[in-house]
Short mmCIF file of C-alpha atoms in Angstrom, two decimals:
data_model
loop_
_atom_site.label_atom_id
_atom_site.label_comp_id
_atom_site.label_asym_id
_atom_site.label_seq_id
_atom_site.Cartn_x
_atom_site.Cartn_y
_atom_site.Cartn_z
CA MET P 29 27.83 -3.24 22.95
CA VAL P 30 24.09 -3.60 23.90
CA SER P 31 23.19 -5.85 26.63
CA LYS P 32 21.04 -8.84 26.73
CA ASN P 33 18.48 -7.05 28.95
CA GLN P 34 18.58 -4.14 26.15
CA ILE P 35 17.74 -6.75 23.57
CA LYS P 36 15.10 -7.98 25.21
CA LEU P 37 13.40 -4.78 26.32
CA ILE P 38 13.73 -3.37 22.78
CA SER P 39 12.16 -6.33 20.81
CA SER P 40 9.42 -6.53 23.36
CA LEU P 41 8.70 -2.86 21.72
CA HIS P 42 7.55 -4.82 18.91
CA GLN P 43 4.32 -6.12 20.89
CA LYS P 44 1.75 -3.19 21.60
CA LYS P 45 1.37 -4.43 25.57
CA TYR P 46 4.97 -3.95 25.96
CA ARG P 47 4.85 -0.46 24.28
CA LEU P 48 1.99 0.32 26.50
CA ALA P 49 3.64 -1.12 29.43
CA HIS P 50 6.86 1.08 28.79
CA GLN P 51 5.25 4.10 26.97
CA LEU P 52 8.55 3.59 24.36
CA PHE P 53 8.35 2.59 20.69
CA ILE P 54 10.69 2.27 18.47
CA ALA P 55 11.69 3.88 14.70
CA GLU P 56 14.47 2.62 11.88
CA GLY P 57 16.02 3.86 9.04
CA VAL P 58 17.90 7.35 9.27
CA LYS P 59 15.02 9.15 7.31
CA GLY P 60 12.44 8.78 9.83
CA ILE P 61 14.56 8.62 12.85
CA ASP P 62 15.67 12.28 11.54
CA GLU P 63 11.82 13.51 11.01
CA LEU P 64 11.31 12.17 14.88
CA LEU P 65 14.81 13.76 15.94
CA ARG P 66 13.29 17.64 13.98
CA SER P 67 9.99 17.37 15.77
CA ASN P 68 8.74 17.08 19.33
CA PHE P 69 9.22 13.61 19.89
CA GLU P 70 11.94 12.81 23.11
CA LEU P 71 14.67 10.31 21.94
CA GLU P 72 15.36 7.71 24.61
CA HIS P 73 18.01 6.00 22.67
CA LEU P 74 19.79 5.44 19.43
CA TYR P 75 21.33 2.15 18.43
CA SER P 76 23.47 2.73 14.95
CA THR P 77 26.07 0.39 13.15
CA VAL P 78 27.36 3.73 11.90
CA ASP P 79 28.05 7.04 14.30
CA ASP P 80 25.92 8.98 11.53
CA PHE P 81 23.91 11.10 13.98
CA LYS P 82 26.50 13.68 15.24
CA THR P 83 24.57 15.67 17.09
CA ILE P 84 23.12 13.41 19.18
CA PRO P 85 25.04 13.31 22.79
CA LEU P 86 26.81 9.96 23.54
CA THR P 87 25.35 9.28 26.53
CA GLN P 88 22.31 8.78 24.16
CA LYS P 89 23.59 6.49 21.61
CA THR P 90 25.13 3.69 21.21
CA VAL P 91 27.24 1.89 18.42
CA ILE P 92 26.23 -1.84 17.61
CA SER P 93 27.19 -4.75 15.56
CA ASP P 94 25.17 -5.53 12.41
CA ALA P 95 24.58 -8.98 14.14
CA ASP P 96 22.98 -6.84 17.18
CA LEU P 97 20.92 -4.85 15.24
CA LYS P 98 19.16 -7.68 13.55
CA LYS P 99 18.10 -9.04 16.87
CA ILE P 100 16.50 -5.69 17.82
CA SER P 101 15.05 -5.05 14.80
CA ALA P 102 11.65 -5.14 13.26
CA LEU P 103 12.63 -5.65 9.78
CA THR P 104 13.15 -8.65 7.44
CA THR P 105 16.25 -6.72 6.27
CA PRO P 106 17.47 -4.04 9.28
CA ASN P 107 18.69 -0.69 8.07
CA THR P 108 21.57 0.61 9.94
CA CYS P 109 20.06 2.24 12.89
CA LEU P 110 17.03 1.89 15.12
CA ALA P 111 16.06 4.67 17.74
CA VAL P 112 14.00 3.99 20.76
CA PHE P 113 11.51 7.11 21.35
CA LYS P 114 9.31 8.14 24.21
CA ILE P 115 5.36 8.06 23.36
CA PRO P 116 4.03 11.28 23.57
CA LYS P 117 1.05 11.97 25.56
CA GLU P 118 -1.91 12.12 23.08
CA ARG P 119 -2.88 15.95 21.91
CA ILE P 120 -6.31 17.29 22.17
CA ILE P 121 -8.24 16.86 18.91
CA LEU P 122 -8.10 19.52 16.23
CA ASN P 123 -11.78 19.98 15.21
CA GLU P 124 -11.20 22.28 11.83
CA GLY P 125 -10.15 21.60 8.28
CA ILE P 126 -10.38 18.17 6.81
CA ILE P 127 -10.50 15.37 9.16
CA VAL P 128 -9.54 11.70 8.80
CA ALA P 129 -11.49 8.82 10.51
CA LEU P 130 -10.22 5.45 10.45
CA ASP P 131 -12.56 3.12 10.99
CA THR P 132 -10.93 -0.43 12.07
CA ILE P 133 -7.75 -0.29 9.44
CA ARG P 134 -5.93 -3.22 10.27
CA ASP P 135 -2.78 -3.32 7.93
CA PRO P 136 0.09 -1.52 9.29
CA GLY P 137 1.26 -0.30 5.49
CA ASN P 138 -2.20 1.10 5.02
CA MET P 139 -2.31 3.06 8.21
CA GLY P 140 1.36 4.45 7.19
CA THR P 141 0.71 5.02 3.90
CA ILE P 142 -2.45 7.11 4.67
CA LEU P 143 -0.72 9.13 7.30
CA ARG P 144 1.96 9.91 4.55
CA LEU P 145 -0.91 11.09 2.38
CA CYS P 146 -2.62 13.27 4.90
CA ASP P 147 0.69 15.00 5.48
CA TRP P 148 1.26 15.31 2.01
CA PHE P 149 -2.29 17.03 2.01
CA GLY P 150 -1.83 19.20 4.77
CA ILE P 151 -4.67 16.95 6.89
CA LYS P 152 -3.70 17.44 10.56
CA GLN P 153 -5.40 15.50 12.45
CA VAL P 154 -6.17 11.65 12.15
CA ILE P 155 -8.95 10.06 14.31
CA CYS P 156 -9.07 5.72 14.88
CA SER P 157 -11.26 3.33 16.02
CA LYS P 158 -9.78 2.00 19.18
CA GLU P 159 -9.81 -1.41 17.07
CA THR P 160 -7.60 0.52 14.40
CA VAL P 161 -3.84 -1.23 14.41
CA ASP P 162 -1.49 0.88 16.69
CA LEU P 163 0.46 3.93 15.45
CA TYR P 164 3.52 3.00 17.15
CA ASN P 165 3.46 -0.52 15.60
CA PRO P 166 6.93 -0.54 14.08
CA LYS P 167 5.56 -1.50 10.60
CA VAL P 168 3.29 1.63 10.87
CA VAL P 169 6.04 4.08 11.92
CA GLN P 170 8.29 2.52 9.25
CA ALA P 171 5.28 3.26 6.48
CA THR P 172 4.74 6.51 7.77
CA MET P 173 8.30 7.66 6.38
CA GLY P 174 8.57 10.53 8.66
CA SER P 175 4.85 11.42 8.71
CA ILE P 176 4.12 10.48 11.98
CA ALA P 177 6.00 13.73 13.47
CA ARG P 178 3.63 16.12 11.81
CA VAL P 179 0.10 14.35 11.92
CA ASN P 180 -2.02 14.24 14.97
CA VAL P 181 -3.41 11.12 16.02
CA ASN P 182 -5.92 10.38 18.47
CA TYR P 183 -7.64 6.94 19.44
CA LEU P 184 -11.26 6.71 20.76
CA ASP P 185 -14.50 5.47 20.26
CA LEU P 186 -15.79 6.55 16.73
CA LYS P 187 -19.17 6.02 17.14
CA THR P 188 -19.58 8.28 20.52
CA TYR P 189 -17.21 10.87 18.20
CA LEU P 190 -19.21 11.23 15.35
CA LYS P 191 -22.77 11.31 16.93
CA ALA P 192 -21.18 14.58 18.90
CA THR P 193 -19.84 16.34 15.79
CA LYS P 194 -21.45 18.86 14.09
CA LEU P 195 -19.18 18.55 10.67
CA ALA P 196 -20.21 16.64 7.47
CA VAL P 197 -19.31 13.20 7.87
CA LEU P 198 -18.28 11.88 4.57
CA GLY P 199 -17.62 8.20 3.42
CA THR P 200 -17.12 6.33 -0.05
CA PHE P 201 -19.27 3.47 -0.98
CA MET P 202 -20.26 1.91 -4.17
CA GLU P 203 -23.08 3.78 -4.32
CA GLY P 204 -23.23 7.21 -3.60
CA ASP P 205 -22.22 11.33 -5.18
CA VAL P 206 -19.98 10.79 -7.78
CA LEU P 207 -16.87 11.95 -6.21
CA TYR P 208 -15.84 14.16 -9.42
CA SER P 209 -19.46 16.03 -9.60
CA THR P 210 -20.62 16.30 -6.31
CA GLU P 211 -19.97 19.18 -4.09
CA LEU P 212 -17.73 18.81 -1.47
CA PRO P 213 -17.16 20.72 1.94
CA ALA P 214 -14.17 22.28 2.85
CA GLU P 215 -14.32 20.97 6.26
CA GLY P 216 -15.61 17.77 7.20
CA ILE P 217 -14.71 14.21 8.55
CA ILE P 218 -13.78 11.52 5.70
CA ILE P 219 -14.20 7.86 6.85
CA LEU P 220 -12.20 4.91 5.54
CA GLY P 221 -13.13 1.96 6.04
CA ASN P 222 -11.65 -1.80 7.09
CA GLU P 223 -9.82 -3.40 4.41
CA ALA P 224 -12.27 -6.31 4.09
CA ASN P 225 -15.84 -5.15 5.39
CA GLY P 226 -15.32 -1.26 4.44
CA ILE P 227 -17.43 0.64 6.54
CA SER P 228 -19.27 -0.67 9.57
CA PRO P 229 -23.03 -0.35 9.45
CA GLU P 230 -22.90 1.41 12.64
CA ILE P 231 -20.44 4.29 11.31
CA GLU P 232 -22.66 4.14 7.82
CA ALA P 233 -25.30 5.32 10.15
CA LEU P 234 -23.47 8.22 10.98
CA VAL P 235 -22.40 9.35 7.45
CA THR P 236 -23.98 12.41 6.09
CA GLN P 237 -22.71 12.23 2.68
CA LYS P 238 -22.27 9.40 0.77
CA ILE P 239 -19.82 9.54 -2.37
CA THR P 240 -18.71 7.00 -4.85
CA ILE P 241 -15.55 6.83 -6.94
CA PRO P 242 -16.58 6.13 -10.65
CA ARG P 243 -15.26 2.70 -12.12
CA PHE P 244 -14.33 2.89 -15.34
CA GLY P 245 -12.90 -0.97 -15.83
CA ASP P 246 -15.49 -3.94 -16.55
CA LEU P 247 -18.35 -3.08 -14.40
CA GLN P 248 -19.63 -6.45 -14.53
CA GLN P 249 -16.78 -7.52 -12.15
CA THR P 250 -16.76 -7.17 -8.37
CA GLU P 251 -14.14 -4.92 -8.01
CA SER P 252 -12.68 -2.75 -5.26
CA LEU P 253 -10.06 -0.44 -4.40
CA ASN P 254 -7.09 -0.49 -1.90
CA VAL P 255 -7.91 1.67 1.42
CA ALA P 256 -5.26 4.01 0.92
CA THR P 257 -5.37 4.45 -3.00
CA ALA P 258 -8.96 5.36 -2.26
CA ALA P 259 -8.24 7.76 0.11
CA ALA P 260 -5.58 9.17 -2.35
CA ILE P 261 -8.11 9.81 -4.84
CA VAL P 262 -10.52 11.41 -2.38
CA LEU P 263 -8.35 13.55 -0.81
CA SER P 264 -7.00 14.97 -3.84
CA GLU P 265 -10.45 15.82 -4.94
CA CYS P 266 -11.17 17.60 -2.11
CA LYS P 267 -8.11 19.22 -2.33
CA ARG P 268 -8.24 20.38 -6.00
CA ARG P 269 -11.35 22.53 -5.47
CA VAL P 270 -9.62 24.56 -2.83
CA PHE P 271 -6.21 24.89 -5.16
CA MET B 30 -3.89 -36.01 0.91
CA VAL B 31 -0.88 -33.77 -0.89
CA SER B 32 2.21 -36.08 -1.24
CA LYS B 33 5.67 -34.82 -0.09
CA ASN B 34 6.68 -34.20 -3.58
CA GLN B 35 4.02 -32.13 -3.91
CA ILE B 36 4.46 -30.34 -0.91
CA LYS B 37 7.87 -29.40 -2.41
CA LEU B 38 6.76 -28.28 -5.78
CA ILE B 39 4.11 -25.80 -4.47
CA SER B 40 6.39 -24.49 -2.08
CA SER B 41 9.17 -23.84 -4.47
CA LEU B 42 6.28 -21.86 -6.81
CA HIS B 43 7.00 -19.12 -3.76
CA GLN B 44 10.18 -18.61 -5.93
CA LYS B 45 10.66 -16.79 -9.10
CA LYS B 46 13.00 -19.34 -10.60
CA TYR B 47 10.94 -22.56 -9.94
CA ARG B 48 8.21 -20.56 -11.49
CA LEU B 49 9.65 -19.85 -14.58
CA ALA B 50 11.22 -23.51 -14.64
CA HIS B 51 7.55 -24.94 -14.13
CA GLN B 52 5.64 -21.83 -15.77
CA LEU B 53 3.19 -22.06 -12.78
CA PHE B 54 2.44 -19.89 -9.93
CA ILE B 55 -0.36 -20.03 -6.91
CA ALA B 56 -3.29 -17.85 -6.06
CA GLU B 57 -4.70 -18.12 -2.42
CA GLY B 58 -8.22 -16.93 -1.30
CA VAL B 59 -11.61 -17.59 -2.59
CA LYS B 60 -12.12 -14.13 -4.53
CA GLY B 61 -8.88 -14.17 -5.92
CA ILE B 62 -8.95 -17.87 -6.88
CA ASP B 63 -12.59 -17.67 -8.31
CA GLU B 64 -11.61 -14.62 -10.24
CA LEU B 65 -8.64 -16.56 -12.02
CA LEU B 66 -11.03 -19.17 -12.54
CA ARG B 67 -13.70 -17.18 -14.52
CA SER B 68 -10.97 -15.55 -16.74
CA ASN B 69 -8.36 -16.82 -19.08
CA PHE B 70 -6.16 -18.76 -16.65
CA GLU B 71 -5.71 -22.75 -16.72
CA LEU B 72 -5.97 -24.35 -13.70
CA GLU B 73 -3.41 -26.78 -12.75
CA HIS B 74 -4.94 -28.13 -9.34
CA LEU B 75 -6.95 -26.84 -6.33
CA TYR B 76 -5.94 -27.68 -2.71
CA SER B 77 -8.97 -26.66 -0.44
CA THR B 78 -9.59 -27.53 3.39
CA VAL B 79 -13.45 -27.47 2.24
CA ASP B 80 -14.85 -28.83 -0.55
CA ASP B 81 -16.07 -24.98 -2.12
CA PHE B 82 -15.41 -24.89 -5.74
CA LYS B 83 -18.03 -27.37 -6.62
CA THR B 84 -17.58 -26.54 -10.78
CA ILE B 85 -13.90 -27.77 -10.50
CA PRO B 86 -13.97 -31.67 -11.63
CA LEU B 87 -12.80 -33.71 -9.10
CA THR B 88 -9.26 -34.91 -10.67
CA GLN B 89 -8.38 -31.24 -10.21
CA LYS B 90 -9.01 -30.54 -6.70
CA THR B 91 -7.38 -32.34 -3.37
CA VAL B 92 -9.58 -31.44 -0.12
CA ILE B 93 -6.09 -30.88 2.68
CA SER B 94 -5.40 -30.53 6.09
CA ASP B 95 -5.04 -27.22 7.63
CA ALA B 96 -1.48 -28.13 8.31
CA ASP B 97 -0.90 -28.80 4.86
CA LEU B 98 -2.20 -26.02 3.45
CA LYS B 99 0.28 -23.85 5.97
CA LYS B 100 2.99 -25.73 4.38
CA ILE B 101 2.01 -24.89 0.85
CA SER B 102 0.93 -21.64 1.32
CA ALA B 103 2.66 -18.09 0.93
CA LEU B 104 0.59 -16.10 3.71
CA THR B 105 1.45 -16.19 7.33
CA THR B 106 -2.38 -16.71 7.80
CA PRO B 107 -3.20 -18.80 5.31
CA ASN B 108 -6.76 -19.00 3.74
CA THR B 109 -8.81 -21.58 3.22
CA CYS B 110 -7.41 -22.44 -0.25
CA LEU B 111 -4.79 -22.49 -2.48
CA ALA B 112 -4.73 -22.97 -6.22
CA VAL B 113 -1.86 -23.31 -8.97
CA PHE B 114 -2.53 -21.88 -11.98
CA LYS B 115 -0.38 -22.17 -15.47
CA ILE B 116 1.69 -18.94 -16.56
CA PRO B 117 -0.01 -18.08 -19.77
CA LYS B 118 1.97 -16.95 -22.56
CA GLU B 119 2.78 -12.95 -22.77
CA ARG B 120 0.27 -11.20 -25.06
CA ILE B 121 0.97 -8.61 -27.68
CA ILE B 122 0.90 -4.98 -25.88
CA LEU B 123 -2.08 -3.11 -26.36
CA ASN B 124 -0.67 0.34 -27.24
CA GLU B 125 -3.52 2.48 -27.05
CA GLY B 126 -5.40 4.75 -24.44
CA ILE B 127 -3.95 5.23 -21.06
CA ILE B 128 -1.04 2.71 -20.04
CA VAL B 129 0.86 2.49 -16.84
CA ALA B 130 4.54 1.62 -16.78
CA LEU B 131 6.44 0.64 -13.77
CA ASP B 132 9.91 1.68 -13.54
CA THR B 133 11.60 -0.85 -11.11
CA ILE B 134 8.65 -1.18 -8.35
CA ARG B 135 10.07 -3.52 -6.01
CA ASP B 136 7.40 -4.01 -3.53
CA PRO B 137 4.93 -6.65 -3.94
CA GLY B 138 2.21 -4.71 -2.24
CA ASN B 139 2.66 -2.02 -4.23
CA MET B 140 2.87 -3.86 -7.32
CA GLY B 141 -0.66 -5.35 -6.58
CA THR B 142 -2.15 -2.52 -5.47
CA ILE B 143 -1.30 -0.70 -8.95
CA LEU B 144 -2.65 -3.43 -10.78
CA ARG B 145 -5.97 -3.24 -9.00
CA LEU B 146 -6.15 0.48 -9.20
CA CYS B 147 -5.46 0.29 -13.05
CA ASP B 148 -8.16 -2.41 -13.25
CA TRP B 149 -10.44 0.02 -11.29
CA PHE B 150 -9.90 2.90 -13.79
CA GLY B 151 -10.21 0.82 -17.25
CA ILE B 152 -6.41 0.45 -17.96
CA LYS B 153 -5.87 -2.52 -20.38
CA GLN B 154 -2.14 -2.31 -20.36
CA VAL B 155 1.00 -2.31 -17.65
CA ILE B 156 4.39 -2.68 -18.99
CA CYS B 157 6.82 -3.52 -16.31
CA SER B 158 11.31 -2.58 -16.68
CA LYS B 159 12.48 -5.88 -16.33
CA GLU B 160 13.44 -4.98 -12.60
CA THR B 161 10.32 -4.97 -11.62
CA VAL B 162 9.03 -7.33 -9.12
CA ASP B 163 7.46 -10.74 -10.72
CA LEU B 164 3.68 -10.37 -11.45
CA TYR B 165 3.24 -14.07 -10.33
CA ASN B 166 4.95 -13.54 -6.97
CA PRO B 167 2.39 -14.88 -4.46
CA LYS B 168 2.39 -11.62 -2.53
CA VAL B 169 1.44 -9.49 -5.93
CA VAL B 170 -1.44 -11.94 -7.06
CA GLN B 171 -2.77 -11.90 -3.33
CA ALA B 172 -2.30 -7.87 -3.58
CA THR B 173 -4.18 -7.74 -6.85
CA MET B 174 -7.22 -9.36 -5.25
CA GLY B 175 -8.26 -10.77 -8.73
CA SER B 176 -7.50 -7.60 -11.31
CA ILE B 177 -4.38 -9.92 -11.93
CA ALA B 178 -7.15 -11.41 -14.56
CA ARG B 179 -8.09 -8.40 -16.03
CA VAL B 180 -4.98 -6.15 -16.91
CA ASN B 181 -2.34 -6.90 -19.30
CA VAL B 182 1.13 -7.36 -17.97
CA ASN B 183 4.23 -7.02 -20.13
CA TYR B 184 7.99 -6.99 -18.85
CA LEU B 185 10.57 -5.35 -21.45
CA ASP B 186 13.08 -3.10 -21.53
CA LEU B 187 11.35 0.06 -20.67
CA LYS B 188 13.97 2.14 -22.41
CA THR B 189 13.76 0.75 -25.43
CA TYR B 190 10.35 0.45 -25.48
CA LEU B 191 9.71 4.44 -24.68
CA LYS B 192 12.62 5.55 -27.27
CA ALA B 193 10.20 3.64 -29.85
CA THR B 194 6.72 5.02 -28.75
CA LYS B 195 4.87 7.96 -30.39
CA LEU B 196 2.54 8.43 -27.68
CA ALA B 197 3.12 10.86 -24.98
CA VAL B 198 5.54 10.01 -21.66
CA LEU B 199 3.96 11.26 -18.38
CA GLY B 200 5.98 11.28 -15.35
CA THR B 201 5.42 12.70 -11.87
CA PHE B 202 8.41 14.94 -10.34
CA MET B 203 8.42 17.33 -7.40
CA GLU B 204 8.64 20.28 -10.17
CA GLY B 205 6.37 19.85 -13.03
CA ASP B 206 3.41 20.89 -14.37
CA VAL B 207 0.69 21.48 -12.05
CA LEU B 208 -1.48 17.96 -11.94
CA TYR B 209 -5.05 19.95 -11.56
CA SER B 210 -4.40 22.51 -14.21
CA THR B 211 -1.98 21.27 -17.16
CA GLU B 212 -3.73 19.29 -19.59
CA LEU B 213 -3.39 15.76 -20.15
CA PRO B 214 -3.40 13.19 -22.74
CA ALA B 215 -6.41 10.92 -23.92
CA GLU B 216 -3.83 8.77 -24.47
CA GLY B 217 -0.36 8.01 -23.25
CA ILE B 218 2.04 6.29 -21.19
CA ILE B 219 2.49 7.13 -17.40
CA ILE B 220 5.95 5.94 -15.65
CA LEU B 221 5.54 4.98 -12.03
CA GLY B 222 9.10 5.36 -10.43
CA ASN B 223 10.84 3.04 -7.61
CA GLU B 224 9.80 3.31 -4.30
CA ALA B 225 13.01 4.67 -3.13
CA ASN B 226 14.66 6.20 -5.84
CA GLY B 227 11.71 7.70 -7.86
CA ILE B 228 12.16 7.40 -11.98
CA SER B 229 15.54 6.85 -13.01
CA PRO B 230 17.81 9.35 -14.84
CA GLU B 231 17.50 7.41 -18.08
CA ILE B 232 13.95 6.97 -18.10
CA GLU B 233 13.70 10.63 -16.83
CA ALA B 234 15.03 11.54 -20.12
CA LEU B 235 12.44 10.22 -22.20
CA VAL B 236 9.95 11.66 -20.50
CA THR B 237 7.59 14.27 -22.69
CA GLN B 238 5.55 15.74 -19.91
CA LYS B 239 6.64 16.29 -16.29
CA ILE B 240 3.72 16.64 -13.86
CA THR B 241 3.65 17.47 -9.78
CA ILE B 242 1.13 16.52 -7.44
CA PRO B 243 0.62 19.77 -5.46
CA ARG B 244 1.46 19.57 -1.68
CA PHE B 245 -0.57 20.92 0.85
CA GLY B 246 1.55 20.14 4.18
CA ASP B 247 4.63 21.93 5.52
CA LEU B 248 6.46 22.68 2.74
CA GLN B 249 9.76 22.66 4.36
CA GLN B 250 9.80 19.22 5.01
CA THR B 251 11.06 16.76 2.55
CA GLU B 252 8.11 14.34 1.84
CA SER B 253 6.90 11.84 -0.47
CA LEU B 254 3.73 10.00 -1.40
CA ASN B 255 3.65 6.21 -1.59
CA VAL B 256 3.85 5.06 -5.55
CA ALA B 257 0.49 3.52 -5.27
CA THR B 258 -1.01 6.55 -3.72
CA ALA B 259 0.60 8.67 -6.11
CA ALA B 260 -0.87 6.53 -8.88
CA ALA B 261 -3.87 6.72 -7.99
CA ILE B 262 -3.99 10.26 -7.92
CA VAL B 263 -2.90 10.66 -11.25
CA LEU B 264 -5.18 8.43 -12.76
CA SER B 265 -7.90 9.88 -11.22
CA GLU B 266 -7.28 13.04 -12.57
CA CYS B 267 -6.34 11.79 -16.26
CA LYS B 268 -10.33 9.86 -15.77
CA ARG B 269 -11.98 12.72 -14.24
CA ARG B 270 -11.33 15.22 -17.56
CA VAL B 271 -12.93 12.19 -19.80
CA PHE B 272 -15.79 11.62 -17.36
#
């Protein structure tokens, strides 16, 4: 059983202001929850239609009906389980290796996909501009497929951060050094720009190396790549050089 | 003005069975509509809150209210315009260069992103299993950002198609030839698998070259890549060899 007040609280966590107020967020699906449980995230409570997390003590889990799960879920088609976790304190920034910086990524799916990609390529640190979608948005958590547990994410004033760094700052643009043939630093910050507007002018001014992904299609067309696929191409290229 | 019957017809096109019955689909947003108009797609009618497509004859466009646009739009936040286009006849398959084959891609955003990626890399042909999400799903059309106008897409029995081909058939798996160091054919079919289950066993049996994208993260973790980002990495690698 889940009470009306609990339903109200959990549903409120779909919104950023309530996540901030309660310092809690939700994760859905066995895989994602399992990855969070195996990491340093602290479980508040698990709600599940089947009792399939045997290691969680009874005081921290409740078996609920499909109907109740639908009420608290942020998904159109809910899974079998939803967990409420505590939002951890922000950790210090790891200023080494390749760092990915998000300049106002708005789409939760893109954000989650980028974190999953960073995890795959062993990127430990993601820096987000304050306008970037919230890491604990349920759709972001979902799209990370558990990678949220393994990549350190900090929100800060991106301009101030970039002004202070001594690392190379790379960004992709329509014109720049050709990705496949230019030298790429082993350490540096890779900027990913907003879905509609790309990298903002004030951030562009702080980029030390502009790179371009060659196009092979009809060059007359005004094409662009989705930000997560562009990120995949650039990170793969950085990593293949050190493989 | 848009009549109740028109609203009913256009809204019905959000669903595949009505798109099939009427042989019509919808596209939203100036950029996407503009790309379709400049290609071979035949406009049925344009509905717009501002009269910003000057070249379209008056008989083919209607200025409508924001409220009416909201009624016919498939988007949560509608754009300023929505166009109804005729579904073109399926063209013959272009059996040359690199062909991308989708083995039951379900997510409209992934499908659209993959088409946009194919367009960028000059891939002319995408083959879809019959279980793959419909090309004319409004969310797919939206996510292609106009690339739907430039990539030829056919739906067929993927198993039969692959059995008959003489081309190399590549697929990404957790184990296989390392992408960065293996030889890749200049022509061939690249299979992209379902979001949850990957490439199905019956399609896997027809793959002639298994490739793997190296992981750099904590190898103890059961990680995977989003299908569109995996596609980006593989296509970029194929194209950089011929750059």
